[in-house]
Amino acid sequence: QNQKAKKKKKAKSKKAPKPKEKRKKLFWNTNEKSEGDNGDSFWNNVENPHTLDDINFDVEEFQSLFVTIIEAPNAKGGKSAKKIEKKKEEKKAVQLIDGQRIMNCGIILARIKMSAPEIAQKIDEMNDEGLDDAQIASLKAFLPSDDERIALKSYCDKNPAESINSLSPSEQYMIAVLKIEQASEKFDCMLFKIRFQCMISEVIEQITKLEYACDDIRKSV
C-alpha cells in the first residue's frame, strides 16, 4: 500500500508535458465552471479523457490559429535569414546629404506627392500645373549646393542607376534636378509666371492711388 501511495504521489508531482510547438499568447478572460453544469459542457468532457477521442478537428487549422511560427536559424546557428537580410539592407543605406536638410526636403516632397522624375520633368518644361508658388519656392530652396552636387555626381558615377532607389526621396529629387540645365533660372521663370498677375494687380492698385492723389491736387489748386 505504501508503494502504491508513493507511485500516486510521483504521478501527481509530474509536470504536464510541454507542447512541441510554441503557442501564441492568448488574451482572454477565465470563466469559472458553472455550478449548474449538468455534465453536457465541453469542459466537463475534457475532464473525462476517454471522450476526447471522439472530438474531430483540423490539426493544420488549429496550428495556424494557435501556434507561433518561429524562423529557423541559419546553418551557423546564428540569426534568421530575414533578420540578416534586413541588416544587409540597413548597411546598404547611404546618406550623401546633411540629415536635417534631407528631413526638411522630405516634408516638402511628401506634400507634393509626385515622384522625383515627375517633379524634374515639370521644372524642365516650366510646367506649373499642380504646383503653387510656395511649393515651387520650397523646391528651389533644395536645389543641391556645390558640395552636394559633387557628392551626388560622385555617387552616380561610381554606382549603377538602380542604386539610386536605395537613397532617400530627398536625395533622389536632388539627383533628378541635377540633370536640368539652368534649373535655378527655370524655377525663377515659373515663380514669375505664377506671381505675374498678382504683381500686376498690386501695381495697378498703386497707380490708381497715385491718379486719385493727382486729381485731388489739381482740384485743390
XYZ file of C-alpha atoms in Angstrom:
221
model
C 0.000 0.000 0.000
C 2.863 2.404 0.865
C 4.480 1.717 -2.515
C 1.198 2.384 -4.303
C 0.784 5.656 -2.391
C 4.331 6.702 -3.346
C 3.659 5.909 -7.014
C 0.476 8.020 -6.865
C 2.416 10.923 -5.331
C 5.091 10.659 -8.038
C 2.423 10.586 -10.743
C 0.791 13.694 -9.290
C 4.115 15.528 -8.948
C 4.956 15.016 -12.631
C 4.621 18.226 -14.613
C 2.267 18.384 -17.567
C 4.131 17.719 -20.833
C 5.083 20.875 -22.737
C 3.686 21.264 -26.265
C 6.083 20.569 -29.142
C 5.221 23.879 -30.822
C 5.316 27.285 -29.142
C 1.802 28.626 -28.709
C 0.685 32.177 -29.377
C -0.148 34.364 -26.395
C -3.891 34.422 -25.887
C -5.540 37.274 -24.032
C -8.914 36.170 -22.733
C -10.887 36.221 -19.530
C -11.134 32.990 -17.499
C -14.651 31.708 -16.849
C -15.213 29.555 -13.764
C -17.107 26.293 -14.094
C -20.826 26.898 -13.670
C -22.449 25.390 -10.580
C -25.454 24.416 -12.662
C -23.373 22.383 -15.144
C -25.400 19.277 -15.986
C -22.441 17.411 -17.496
C -23.047 18.275 -21.154
C -20.495 21.126 -21.430
C -17.213 20.822 -23.332
C -15.198 21.472 -20.184
C -16.889 18.611 -18.424
C -15.924 16.291 -21.296
C -12.295 17.459 -21.040
C -12.201 16.105 -17.512
C -13.037 12.672 -18.943
C -10.086 11.760 -21.255
C -11.847 8.821 -22.877
C -14.338 11.201 -24.567
C -11.608 13.349 -26.252
C -11.043 10.683 -28.929
C -14.486 11.498 -30.289
C -13.541 15.160 -30.962
C -12.561 15.772 -34.592
C -10.624 18.912 -35.547
C -8.328 20.109 -38.328
C -4.769 19.996 -36.946
C -3.362 22.367 -39.595
C -6.066 24.952 -38.945
C -5.532 24.599 -35.193
C -1.797 25.240 -35.590
C -2.354 28.263 -37.855
C -4.565 29.798 -35.160
C -2.654 28.958 -32.003
C 0.949 28.096 -32.904
C 3.677 30.728 -33.246
C 5.834 30.289 -36.336
C 9.498 30.531 -35.351
C 12.035 31.225 -38.072
C 14.713 28.558 -38.254
C 18.269 29.787 -37.609
C 20.813 29.628 -40.391
C 23.371 26.842 -40.758
C 25.875 28.584 -38.467
C 23.315 28.732 -35.666
C 23.027 32.476 -35.949
C 20.067 34.758 -36.558
C 17.279 34.029 -39.055
C 17.767 34.728 -42.745
C 15.171 37.547 -42.767
C 16.930 39.421 -39.952
C 20.256 39.068 -41.742
C 18.718 40.424 -44.968
C 17.284 43.406 -43.077
C 20.701 44.163 -41.572
C 22.296 43.947 -45.004
C 19.716 46.411 -46.364
C 20.414 48.775 -43.466
C 24.136 48.594 -44.185
C 23.482 49.340 -47.857
C 21.581 52.537 -46.998
C 23.714 55.535 -47.974
C 23.351 59.156 -46.840
C 25.006 61.753 -49.057
C 23.300 64.918 -47.776
C 23.019 66.502 -44.328
C 20.314 64.753 -42.273
C 18.427 67.951 -41.343
C 18.296 69.034 -44.978
C 17.082 65.585 -46.048
C 14.289 65.731 -43.466
C 13.110 69.238 -44.432
C 13.149 68.410 -48.136
C 11.306 65.154 -47.436
C 8.470 67.082 -45.771
C 8.029 69.228 -48.900
C 8.108 66.220 -51.224
C 5.564 64.354 -49.086
C 3.093 67.246 -49.500
C 3.576 67.469 -53.263
C 3.003 63.726 -53.759
C 4.929 63.400 -57.015
C 7.945 61.259 -57.819
C 11.346 62.910 -58.257
C 11.405 62.335 -62.056
C 7.895 63.830 -62.400
C 8.900 66.967 -60.494
C 12.117 67.299 -62.512
C 10.170 66.999 -65.769
C 7.740 69.736 -64.700
C 10.631 72.045 -63.781
C 12.463 71.310 -67.027
C 9.323 72.072 -69.051
C 8.408 75.004 -66.744
C 5.005 73.429 -66.287
C 3.451 74.679 -63.032
C 0.318 72.510 -63.233
C -0.384 71.022 -59.799
C 2.166 73.278 -58.090
C 1.672 76.594 -56.326
C 4.238 79.350 -55.832
C 5.027 78.290 -52.241
C 5.801 74.723 -53.317
C 7.954 75.879 -56.242
C 9.876 78.260 -53.974
C 10.429 75.433 -51.459
C 11.650 73.068 -54.183
C 14.068 75.717 -55.411
C 15.469 76.062 -51.887
C 16.525 72.409 -52.078
C 18.474 72.607 -55.286
C 21.809 70.906 -54.490
C 24.644 73.142 -53.377
C 28.121 72.877 -54.926
C 29.314 70.391 -52.298
C 26.120 68.366 -52.617
C 26.452 68.305 -56.410
C 29.957 66.866 -56.101
C 28.818 64.171 -53.636
C 25.781 63.218 -55.717
C 27.647 63.126 -59.024
C 30.423 61.045 -57.489
C 27.885 58.540 -56.159
C 26.066 58.309 -59.517
C 29.348 57.793 -61.389
C 30.528 55.010 -59.078
C 27.210 53.145 -58.720
C 24.652 51.684 -61.158
C 21.449 53.586 -61.889
C 19.391 51.078 -59.828
C 21.292 52.040 -56.674
C 19.618 55.460 -56.690
C 16.458 53.757 -55.406
C 18.278 52.993 -52.122
C 18.723 56.724 -51.461
C 16.208 58.894 -49.609
C 13.445 60.662 -51.633
C 15.225 63.984 -50.982
C 18.484 62.727 -52.483
C 16.616 61.188 -55.413
C 14.991 64.587 -56.054
C 18.366 66.355 -55.981
C 19.848 63.834 -58.411
C 16.851 64.294 -60.720
C 17.184 68.112 -60.814
C 20.938 67.822 -61.410
C 20.108 66.825 -64.988
C 18.120 70.048 -65.617
C 20.049 72.766 -67.398
C 19.699 76.204 -65.770
C 17.387 74.760 -63.126
C 17.543 77.848 -60.886
C 16.562 80.165 -63.775
C 13.664 77.878 -64.701
C 12.409 77.980 -61.116
C 12.532 81.793 -61.252
C 10.581 81.846 -64.524
C 7.885 79.599 -63.067
C 7.597 81.779 -59.971
C 7.402 84.929 -62.099
C 4.718 83.358 -64.283
C 2.573 82.351 -61.295
C 3.042 85.640 -59.444
C 2.753 87.898 -62.503
C -0.990 88.511 -62.267
C -0.725 89.282 -58.567
C 2.170 91.660 -59.238
C 0.165 93.452 -61.952
C -2.789 93.836 -59.595
C -0.553 95.376 -56.947
C 0.977 97.810 -59.472
C -2.466 98.809 -60.816
C -3.641 99.441 -57.263
C -0.661 101.727 -56.609
C -1.165 103.586 -59.931
C -4.847 104.082 -59.148
C -3.978 105.606 -55.769
C -1.455 107.895 -57.481
C -4.057 109.048 -60.028
C -6.529 109.865 -57.250
C -3.830 111.831 -55.449
C -3.012 113.815 -58.631
C -6.716 114.590 -59.187
C -7.041 115.856 -55.622
C -4.014 118.149 -56.119
C -5.424 119.577 -59.375
C -8.798 120.259 -57.782
C -7.216 121.957 -54.805
C -5.297 124.493 -56.953
